Every structure is written in C-alpha cells, then in structure tokens.
Amino acid sequence: MPALQAIGLSKVYGSGETAVSALDRVDIEFAAGSFHAVMGASGSGKSTLMHCLAGLDRPTSGTVRIFDADLTTLNDEKLTLLRRDHVGFVFQKFNLLPVLTARENILLPLTIAGRRPDKPWFDQVVAAVGLTDRLGHRPSELSGGQQQRVAVARALITRPWVVFADEPTGNLDSRSGAEVLGLLRDAVAGLGQTVVMVTHDLHAAAHCDRVVFLKDGRYAAALESPAPDEIAATLERAR
Amino acid sequence: MSGGIVRLTLRTTRANLTRSLLSSLAVVLGVAFVCGSLMFTDGLAKAMTGQAADRYRNVDVEVTTAASREDNRLADRVRRVDGVRAAEATWSLPFMGLATADGRKIRGSHRAVNVSSDPALRPYDAGRGRMPSAAGEVVLDERTVERERLRIGDRLLISNIDGKARTYTLVGVTPTAARAVGEAGALIVMTTADIAAAAGYPSTTVIVDAAAGVTDAELATRIAAATGAQALPHDELVRQAVTAAVGDAATFRNALLGFGVLAVGMAAFVIANTFTIVLAQRTRETALLRLIGATRRQVFRSVVLEAALIGLGGSALGLVVGVLLAYGLPVALSAVIAPGDAGPVISARTVLVALAVGVGVTVLSALLPARRGTRVPPVVALSDAAVQVARPTGRARRVGGVAVTAAGLAGLAAATAAHTTVLTIAGTLVTVIGFLLLSPIVVPSLVRLVRRPLATVGGATVSLALLNAVRNPRRFATTTNALMVGVTLVGTFTLLAYSAAAPAQRRADQKMVATFLVSADLTLPSSLLDALAERPELGTARPTYELFDRDTDLEVRTGSQRAGTAVVSADAGSAPGGRITIGGRTFAVASVAAGTRTIWLNPTDIRAVFDDPSLTDVQVDPAAGVAKKEARAALDAALAAYPAAVAYDRDEYAEHLNAQLNQGLDMVTALLALAVVIALIGVANTLTLSVVERTRENALLRAVGLTRRRLRLILATEAVIMALTGTLIGVVASVAIALSALGSIETHGEPISLAMPWNRLGVLLAVAVLAALAASIAPARRAIRLPMAEILATDG
C-alpha cells in the first residue's frame, strides 16, 4: 500500500472568470519508507499539492489518502487529530513557538494530545538530531540550523505515518542544510519513515529516492534516485 | 503635512477599521458619560428653574419674619398696608405623615403647604378636581397620586410632626412637583385653616397680591417699612429661587463630572496602550516608509492625524451614546432625585465638550506611543524579524519602583499608628505609583508562579496560554494596571462604606433589645406610648429619648439603669459615686461610659425632668403568653392612627438599615464601575491585537494538531488571566488601603473593623471573568478560521 495517494486531485481558487487552477486532476502515489521530493517552477502547484496531501487544505475535487485513511471523508476535528498523531511537519521558517524551550517544542504534539513522551524514544530522536545539550534553550537562542533540527525532532517524535517538509533548507547555509537533509535521510533509512519534501534546490532533491515534477498544476515527470544534472534537465523540460 | 501622507493616513485608518474602532471604544464611553452628565444636568437645571419660577406664580410680594414672635398676626398687619389687595399667611410643614384611610402608609419625605381661598393668590392649580375650600379637604401632587393609585374622594390620614393624625378627603390633583433635589415625597395642599391647626404655631410667611396701580417693588418697600419684616417682590423671589436651583444643579453636575473625569482618565490609559501595540505591529510598514524617504516628523504626524480621526469618530459616537445615557441616568439616580420632566438638553456647549474630550484625549494619549513607535530605523524593513522584542525594564526603574513602593506601604502602615487620614491618602498614591513602576516585572512573575500549579490542572493548553500572556511583560502589565486601578477604586469605596456602616444585622442586634421596634423619619409623638399601653397583647414599651439640654450643654439619652441614677461620659464633670444636677434635679452617678458630653438617664426620669422630650423610637415585646403574630397585629392596629410611624421586627429592621446603605452604595458603585468597564475594554483590545501577531504560530499549532476547541480555550484562558490578575491585585490593594483608612480614623470608643462584602466582591470577580471570556470570542473565531495553508505556505 502506498503511504500517500492522490486521485484526481484538483484545487481551484476563486470562481468564474477569476478562477485559478492550482492543481488539475493530479494522480500521484508516494511509496512508504522512501524519501520523496516534489519539484516544479513557481506556481507549479507543488506547495498546494503538499498542503492537500497533509490535510492542511481541502481539495476542490478528488481523493487524498494517507495509507488507508481517506482525508476527504474526515471533518476538521478528525483531520486535526490525524495531523497531531500521525503526521510530522517541517517548514522553511517560523517552525517553533518562541515562548517554549527546544524540549517543549519537540514534545508539543504529545503535550497537546496529553500523552507522556516515551523517554528512550525521546532521547533517541534528540541524539539523532544532535541537540542533547540545547534542550533548555529558547528558539531565539538557537541558530537557524539548530531551529530546523528541533523542527525535525518534533516531526519525528510521534512516530508519524508521513513527514512533510516544505523547503526545509531554504533558509539555511549549505552546511546546516546538508545536516538537515542528512537527518531526514536517516529518518527514512534508520527509522523507516516516509518523507515527502517540497523543494526547488537540486542538491537537496538529489538526496531523495524519487523526485516528482509538477508543471502548471499537473503531473509532469518522475525520476528515481536522480543526480543533480538529471534533475536540472527535467526541470528545464518541465518549465 | 503633504497630501500624500494625509491620503496614506486615511487609507491606513480605513484599512484597519476594526483596530481603529477598538481603540476608539474606550473614548466613546468616556465621552458618552461626560456628555450624558452635561445633557442630563442641563435638563435638570432647566426643569428646576422652571419650577422655581412656578412657585411664585400669583405672588406679588412675599413677607417673612423671624419665628420667635408669638402671636404676631403678621397677615393682619400686612393687610393694613396701603396697596395690598389681599394677603394670606402661609406655612410649609416638612416631615408629614401620610397614609390611606385603610392603613396603607405612604413612605417619603412629605411636605404640607396651604392655598388661599382667593384664586388670585394661589401658586398652584388643580389639574383634576378642585383646590381645597372647606376644612378636611386636601390636594396631592400628581406623581404621588399616580404612584399610590389614589382617586379623588379617597380618605387620607395625615399627621404633623407631633404625630396626631387627622382624616382628610382628596378633592383634587395638582401637576406641580415643587420639590427640590433630594426631596422625594408628596406635596400636600390644605386650606389655610387646616394647616394653621396642624402647625400649631403662627405663620412666619405671608404672600401678598398687589392692588392695581402699585408695583411689586414699591409695595414691598412699603410693607417692609410698615411691619419691620423682610418683604421681597416677585422678580427678586424668582431670581433667588432660580439662583438656588441652578446652584443645586451645578453641584450635581460637578459630582457627576468627577466620575466623568475618572472615566476619561481610564480611557486615556487604554488608548495609550492600544496605540503602543498597534504601532509595534506596524513596525515594518513604518520602516518601509522611512526607507523610501519619509522623515520621522512626517511619520509622527501621520500617527497623530490617525489618532485625531479616531478621536473624532469616538466623539461622534460618544455623543449618541451620551444621549442614551442622559435618559438612563435619572432612572439610576432615582434614589436621590425624583425623575421629573427633566428631559436631557443638548446644547452647543455639550457638542464642543464632546469634540474636545474625544479628540483631545485620544491625541494626547497617543503622543508618547507615537513618538516611540515611529523611532524605527529604516533597515528594519529588510529584516525578517516578526515583531520587536519588548524593551526590558531598566535598572533605574526597578530600584526606584522598590523604593517608592516601600515608602508608600510604610505610609499606609504609619497612618494606623498616627491616626492621620492624610497619611493614608498619601501612602495610597505613593504605593500605587511604585507598583505601576514595578508592574512589568512583578505582575508577569506572579503569573509565571501560578503557571506550573495551574498547568497540572488545566494541561498544556493552560500552560501555553499563560506563557503567551506574559511574553510581552510590559504589555501585560499595562493592560492589567488599568483594570487594577479601576478595581481598587470600586473596591476601596465598597469596603469603606460597608465597614463603616457595619453589617446591618449586627447593628440591628445591638440596637434592638425587644421583639419589635417602632420609628419614624423624625420623631414619634409621646401619645404613641399611651396607645401602645392600651393594648393588652403588648408588654411594657421601652422608649428611647434624645434631647439636648442647653443649660448643662449635655446630650441626654435613655439608659437602662435604676431611676434616680445617671451614667455619664468622662467629660461630664462628675465621677462615679458623685452627684450631677440637670433640669433642676440631682442624680447619683452610677458609672462612666464612652462618649462625649453625654448623660444617660432612666426614661421615667427623663419624662419627669423634661417636658415633651423627643421620642426617637419605641421598642416593645409581646405580653407574657402572647404569640408574636397576635402582638404584631395589635401593634399595627395601634399604629394605624400614626401615619408616620413604622413597626419592624429584628429582620425587618436589619433589612431597613441595609436598604439605605445598599441604595447609596449601588449608585456610587455603578458610577465607578464605568471605569472598570473601560479597563475591561482595554483587556479586549490587548487580546485582539496580540492574536494578530500570532497568526503564524496559531496556524502552526493547528497544523501540528491543536483542535479548534483547544485554540479557543487557549485564547479564553489568556483573556481570563489578564482580567483575574488585574482584579485580584486590585482587591488586595483595596483591602490594604481600607485597613489603613479605617485604622487612621479617630473614633470614640471601639475602632471600626473591616467588613468584607463577599457577595459584592464575588460579583466583581464574576463580571471580570465573564467580560474576559466575552472579549476572547471574536479573536478566537478569527484565529480558528485561519487558512492554514495560506499562512504556512512559502512559495507557489
């Protein structure tokens, strides 16, 4: 069973003459236990696709499934709980709550759910992202790279079905960016996670098992474990 | 200011209309109260001056003389003066008792006047029925007749101060109110003969109708010369009455405006806070303006213009609300004034005041925040920072704050020891200033202290809410400070009034030594004792006398000791074992009691020594073996002939004492509560504006799995913690101030202890919490409807 499935997915903004079709009948699958990337030019609909797949936005038509959960049949409450317990998020920036420490930010989904953290798992995740000695710091006391690592730890703490990452390295220098990508890679290889990353960075996408390309809101192409120059070529074609 | 900047300001104000409205709400209330008071008192003055002129209708000259001349027959002497067509002696008797013939007593401060049989000398006319002409006929004022549902032909029991009641028949109703501010009671119009009999003393006032061919002024001079009494012509009479009426209305207006100033001051505070927040959120916009070339002065002026626009809107809306308030005030103040035809009057002056207050207060309050908020370096426009980090509290402020607060608290404590109320007032002001200085540190710390314990009960939601609330300590402190000041005002006043009056039950218990108590507004007639003695169902009556003996300069009160003995106060000049002479008799001094220049004598002795001592109340038990119900029935029957006398049992007496206290307390509390309401608006403002800053964070929380309900809960908790902090600190401050004030008052005898009106404090707390919850509804709704995708999205 694929981890993620979009069937006939469409998203239209506005109506009538001013209607804008961000996604146009997209059919796509993401296999479990792999590191996926979604790429495309500005306005290709890659972020919109991720938002619909993650349950952050409702498609105008079509179906979205995370494993066997049909998101389109869930009301807002159930969607929220699904996100809380089974989905992890990493954004480009402003991932963390400034009033909470790193530890509290990592545990946020669990705290909201009222569940106690599993200490060995917590320690493992924290060690994996390399933040063991920064847990008591506030986001304002952490560097950009450290903040992203906290975000990754938070995304993993609930052992989610899928982790979505929206331009996770967009705000980082190349070294921090490489670290974060390495963490995501490790999550897939070591923990069996499914990670879907939206990015425009060729070198980030080169870390992935599979890269999907969108153009004008439609599926354009897919590559398996591509090298950066292959990605660049396909991107050119998909313009 | 260039047209471009003005246009930008207008657009900004219009774009942020909700925010502008929020800012102006406080002003609206302040302006509404000030204008409402002005409109109301202007109407009151108009009605009262109208009444004043009315009173002297048909009176050409009024002649008054000193009261001490017995049998002066002033009216006869006046009639003999050349130019007098007719003259009538008049009386004005206060504290009349009034009851219907079937025994229903009409409560109020009633006054009896007389009218001449000569229509040309009548200041009043009957609207329905006719004026009294024969003995035993009366006319009442319209308001009383309508309220008590009386009809022409009804029989009434009316008694004079001395308590003897006579039966009269109602023959007419007069529309005149003719009562001054603070006198809520009936106007009883009688014939001259009846009132002369009721008064029992000669009249000291004579009204005169002039003959043709002589002016009022001329006649007045003639009368004064002929009789040696004071004579005033019509115009002078009206002028004096109008001046008095206007003066009364002015006093009232000033009292109301005092509260208005308070409300406006609070509004200024709230506006300053709101502007600070709004400008902090517009930092990047302001920086952008500066980046592309606007000078600091231009940006500053733009903000001031915005403030002026908001103030203008507030003034206009405030006027409208003020009109509503002006109609509502008479209802609220019905304890003090009888709402008459005092419809509100809108004058040009009131409109100008509205403009001045609304625009002036808003602009002045916005000046300091504007200065700070526009001091933004242009480079900020290029940075990624969300909102400015709050300025930390400087060391000077911290040290100064501690020192000032300590001084203030010392002052409050010293006031109790030194018995000077001035120290309490000074101590209060200084402590409040010190607290305000320290508040950005102290208040958030208090909240952080309770975070852990509350989180164990409320969970992560509560914890997050509290953290959010105090993330900007200055903003939190400023918001709660306004509420604290308002609550302190209301709280201190309530505590002092409540404690000083002492729980009515306790006073009733102290005063009542028997089952029933009979009293009147003034005094009771001594014949009442005889009436009670005639009833076998009642036991021996215990009278309370109060009089002043001029010869010995002593207050005489009733004591319960043996006949022939006296109890004296320490300064009466006699010691226990000695003797004291009063009223021609000598008494043995049994003991000394607390008081000033007072002597307590047995009631029998009082009656023996003084003729007609003032009887203030009578207490009586049921006779042995008689049930309370029977005794009460007998008591009521005995009192039927005394319209002014009212009987109470212990609970009714406590209620009676409470009623007067509560009425006054409610009135002032309602006026002070306006300040609290404005402060609560400040809480709503702060919450609404703060939520806007957290749009992204809230979207993140929702993405990570926080349900809508939990998000609503977080915001509600934030609002409640703001309201509760301000209220609770205010209550604590009120207790401290009240304790100091009560301890500083010099009392003869036992000191006044602090009585806590728990129910009122509970109401205050409940109101604060409910207002906070209401304030959180709109921001929560907006936060919940966040389009998460839009907010969290980065690019396409």
PDB file of N, CA and C in Angstrom, chain B residues 113-153:
ATOM      1  N   VAL B 113     -48.391  72.310  52.401  1.00  0.00           N
ATOM      2  CA  VAL B 113     -48.487  73.751  52.195  1.00  0.00           C
ATOM      3  C   VAL B 113     -49.969  74.103  52.164  1.00  0.00           C
ATOM      4  N   ASN B 114     -50.261  75.405  52.206  1.00  0.00           N
ATOM      5  CA  ASN B 114     -51.672  75.803  52.140  1.00  0.00           C
ATOM      6  C   ASN B 114     -51.900  76.708  50.950  1.00  0.00           C
ATOM      7  N   VAL B 115     -53.150  76.767  50.522  1.00  0.00           N
ATOM      8  CA  VAL B 115     -53.523  77.730  49.484  1.00  0.00           C
ATOM      9  C   VAL B 115     -54.646  78.612  50.013  1.00  0.00           C
ATOM     10  N   SER B 116     -54.641  79.806  49.475  1.00  0.00           N
ATOM     11  CA  SER B 116     -55.664  80.771  49.888  1.00  0.00           C
ATOM     12  C   SER B 116     -56.979  80.403  49.221  1.00  0.00           C
ATOM     13  N   SER B 117     -58.065  80.835  49.839  1.00  0.00           N
ATOM     14  CA  SER B 117     -59.354  80.661  49.189  1.00  0.00           C
ATOM     15  C   SER B 117     -59.481  81.632  48.037  1.00  0.00           C
ATOM     16  N   ASP B 118     -58.638  82.645  47.994  1.00  0.00           N
ATOM     17  CA  ASP B 118     -58.644  83.641  46.933  1.00  0.00           C
ATOM     18  C   ASP B 118     -57.835  83.099  45.755  1.00  0.00           C
ATOM     19  N   PRO B 119     -58.465  82.829  44.611  1.00  0.00           N
ATOM     20  CA  PRO B 119     -57.735  82.219  43.486  1.00  0.00           C
ATOM     21  C   PRO B 119     -56.577  83.075  42.989  1.00  0.00           C
ATOM     22  N   ALA B 120     -56.662  84.384  43.161  1.00  0.00           N
ATOM     23  CA  ALA B 120     -55.600  85.252  42.664  1.00  0.00           C
ATOM     24  C   ALA B 120     -54.342  85.126  43.494  1.00  0.00           C
ATOM     25  N   LEU B 121     -54.414  84.442  44.623  1.00  0.00           N
ATOM     26  CA  LEU B 121     -53.244  84.281  45.488  1.00  0.00           C
ATOM     27  C   LEU B 121     -52.738  82.845  45.491  1.00  0.00           C
ATOM     28  N   ARG B 122     -53.192  82.040  44.528  1.00  0.00           N
ATOM     29  CA  ARG B 122     -52.811  80.626  44.561  1.00  0.00           C
ATOM     30  C   ARG B 122     -51.631  80.367  43.628  1.00  0.00           C
ATOM     31  N   PRO B 123     -50.516  79.844  44.153  1.00  0.00           N
ATOM     32  CA  PRO B 123     -49.429  79.432  43.265  1.00  0.00           C
ATOM     33  C   PRO B 123     -49.703  78.109  42.574  1.00  0.00           C
ATOM     34  N   TYR B 124     -50.629  77.297  43.119  1.00  0.00           N
ATOM     35  CA  TYR B 124     -50.900  76.006  42.493  1.00  0.00           C
ATOM     36  C   TYR B 124     -52.315  75.982  41.980  1.00  0.00           C
ATOM     37  N   ASP B 125     -52.531  75.137  40.995  1.00  0.00           N
ATOM     38  CA  ASP B 125     -53.858  74.921  40.454  1.00  0.00           C
ATOM     39  C   ASP B 125     -54.134  73.433  40.417  1.00  0.00           C
ATOM     40  N   ALA B 126     -55.425  73.113  40.470  1.00  0.00           N
ATOM     41  CA  ALA B 126     -55.766  71.698  40.393  1.00  0.00           C
ATOM     42  C   ALA B 126     -55.866  71.286  38.935  1.00  0.00           C
ATOM     43  N   GLY B 127     -55.144  70.221  38.529  1.00  0.00           N
ATOM     44  CA  GLY B 127     -55.299  69.692  37.181  1.00  0.00           C
ATOM     45  C   GLY B 127     -56.591  68.905  37.082  1.00  0.00           C
ATOM     46  N   ARG B 128     -56.828  68.105  38.116  1.00  0.00           N
ATOM     47  CA  ARG B 128     -58.096  67.362  38.185  1.00  0.00           C
ATOM     48  C   ARG B 128     -58.777  67.729  39.482  1.00  0.00           C
ATOM     49  N   GLY B 129     -60.073  67.712  39.500  1.00  0.00           N
ATOM     50  CA  GLY B 129     -60.783  68.064  40.739  1.00  0.00           C
ATOM     51  C   GLY B 129     -60.669  69.547  40.995  1.00  0.00           C
ATOM     52  N   ARG B 130     -60.579  69.927  42.280  1.00  0.00           N
ATOM     53  CA  ARG B 130     -60.513  71.337  42.637  1.00  0.00           C
ATOM     54  C   ARG B 130     -59.589  71.530  43.818  1.00  0.00           C
ATOM     55  N   MET B 131     -59.272  72.782  44.120  1.00  0.00           N
ATOM     56  CA  MET B 131     -58.447  73.127  45.263  1.00  0.00           C
ATOM     57  C   MET B 131     -59.274  72.990  46.538  1.00  0.00           C
ATOM     58  N   PRO B 132     -58.654  72.732  47.675  1.00  0.00           N
ATOM     59  CA  PRO B 132     -59.430  72.583  48.918  1.00  0.00           C
ATOM     60  C   PRO B 132     -60.075  73.902  49.309  1.00  0.00           C
ATOM     61  N   SER B 133     -61.335  73.849  49.730  1.00  0.00           N
ATOM     62  CA  SER B 133     -62.003  75.074  50.162  1.00  0.00           C
ATOM     63  C   SER B 133     -62.564  74.918  51.567  1.00  0.00           C
ATOM     64  N   ALA B 134     -63.013  73.716  51.898  1.00  0.00           N
ATOM     65  CA  ALA B 134     -63.583  73.526  53.231  1.00  0.00           C
ATOM     66  C   ALA B 134     -62.590  72.798  54.116  1.00  0.00           C
ATOM     67  N   ALA B 135     -62.853  72.730  55.401  1.00  0.00           N
ATOM     68  CA  ALA B 135     -61.971  72.005  56.318  1.00  0.00           C
ATOM     69  C   ALA B 135     -61.971  70.525  55.953  1.00  0.00           C
ATOM     70  N   GLY B 136     -60.816  69.868  56.141  1.00  0.00           N
ATOM     71  CA  GLY B 136     -60.751  68.440  55.882  1.00  0.00           C
ATOM     72  C   GLY B 136     -60.536  68.078  54.432  1.00  0.00           C
ATOM     73  N   GLU B 137     -60.256  69.065  53.558  1.00  0.00           N
ATOM     74  CA  GLU B 137     -60.013  68.747  52.155  1.00  0.00           C
ATOM     75  C   GLU B 137     -58.542  68.955  51.843  1.00  0.00           C
ATOM     76  N   VAL B 138     -57.984  68.054  51.019  1.00  0.00           N
ATOM     77  CA  VAL B 138     -56.589  68.223  50.595  1.00  0.00           C
ATOM     78  C   VAL B 138     -56.471  67.930  49.108  1.00  0.00           C
ATOM     79  N   VAL B 139     -55.372  68.445  48.551  1.00  0.00           N
ATOM     80  CA  VAL B 139     -54.981  68.134  47.177  1.00  0.00           C
ATOM     81  C   VAL B 139     -53.570  67.555  47.251  1.00  0.00           C
ATOM     82  N   LEU B 140     -53.326  66.518  46.439  1.00  0.00           N
ATOM     83  CA  LEU B 140     -51.981  65.933  46.407  1.00  0.00           C
ATOM     84  C   LEU B 140     -51.357  66.166  45.039  1.00  0.00           C
ATOM     85  N   ASP B 141     -50.011  65.991  44.978  1.00  0.00           N
ATOM     86  CA  ASP B 141     -49.338  66.163  43.690  1.00  0.00           C
ATOM     87  C   ASP B 141     -49.606  64.946  42.813  1.00  0.00           C
ATOM     88  N   GLU B 142     -49.509  65.167  41.511  1.00  0.00           N
ATOM     89  CA  GLU B 142     -49.866  64.162  40.507  1.00  0.00           C
ATOM     90  C   GLU B 142     -49.053  62.882  40.660  1.00  0.00           C
ATOM     91  N   ARG B 143     -47.759  63.055  40.879  1.00  0.00           N
ATOM     92  CA  ARG B 143     -46.885  61.876  40.900  1.00  0.00           C
ATOM     93  C   ARG B 143     -47.285  60.923  42.020  1.00  0.00           C
ATOM     94  N   THR B 144     -47.537  61.505  43.214  1.00  0.00           N
ATOM     95  CA  THR B 144     -47.909  60.651  44.340  1.00  0.00           C
ATOM     96  C   THR B 144     -49.236  59.961  44.065  1.00  0.00           C
ATOM     97  N   VAL B 145     -50.183  60.725  43.530  1.00  0.00           N
ATOM     98  CA  VAL B 145     -51.500  60.151  43.275  1.00  0.00           C
ATOM     99  C   VAL B 145     -51.384  58.986  42.300  1.00  0.00           C
ATOM    100  N   GLU B 146     -50.581  59.167  41.249  1.00  0.00           N
ATOM    101  CA  GLU B 146     -50.463  58.088  40.264  1.00  0.00           C
ATOM    102  C   GLU B 146     -49.737  56.896  40.844  1.00  0.00           C
ATOM    103  N   ARG B 147     -48.670  57.174  41.598  1.00  0.00           N
ATOM    104  CA  ARG B 147     -47.867  56.064  42.113  1.00  0.00           C
ATOM    105  C   ARG B 147     -48.660  55.240  43.118  1.00  0.00           C
ATOM    106  N   GLU B 148     -49.415  55.923  43.968  1.00  0.00           N
ATOM    107  CA  GLU B 148     -50.151  55.208  45.006  1.00  0.00           C
ATOM    108  C   GLU B 148     -51.548  54.831  44.565  1.00  0.00           C
ATOM    109  N   ARG B 149     -51.863  55.135  43.308  1.00  0.00           N
ATOM    110  CA  ARG B 149     -53.186  54.773  42.741  1.00  0.00           C
ATOM    111  C   ARG B 149     -54.333  55.280  43.616  1.00  0.00           C
ATOM    112  N   LEU B 150     -54.269  56.572  43.912  1.00  0.00           N
ATOM    113  CA  LEU B 150     -55.338  57.188  44.680  1.00  0.00           C
ATOM    114  C   LEU B 150     -56.366  57.760  43.729  1.00  0.00           C
ATOM    115  N   ARG B 151     -57.577  57.961  44.286  1.00  0.00           N
ATOM    116  CA  ARG B 151     -58.636  58.555  43.464  1.00  0.00           C
ATOM    117  C   ARG B 151     -59.245  59.715  44.212  1.00  0.00           C
ATOM    118  N   ILE B 152     -59.773  60.652  43.451  1.00  0.00           N
ATOM    119  CA  ILE B 152     -60.451  61.781  44.096  1.00  0.00           C
ATOM    120  C   ILE B 152     -61.619  61.224  44.881  1.00  0.00           C
ATOM    121  N   GLY B 153     -61.720  61.653  46.124  1.00  0.00           N
ATOM    122  CA  GLY B 153     -62.750  61.133  47.021  1.00  0.00           C
ATOM    123  C   GLY B 153     -62.178  60.202  48.066  1.00  0.00           C
TER     124      GLY B 153
END
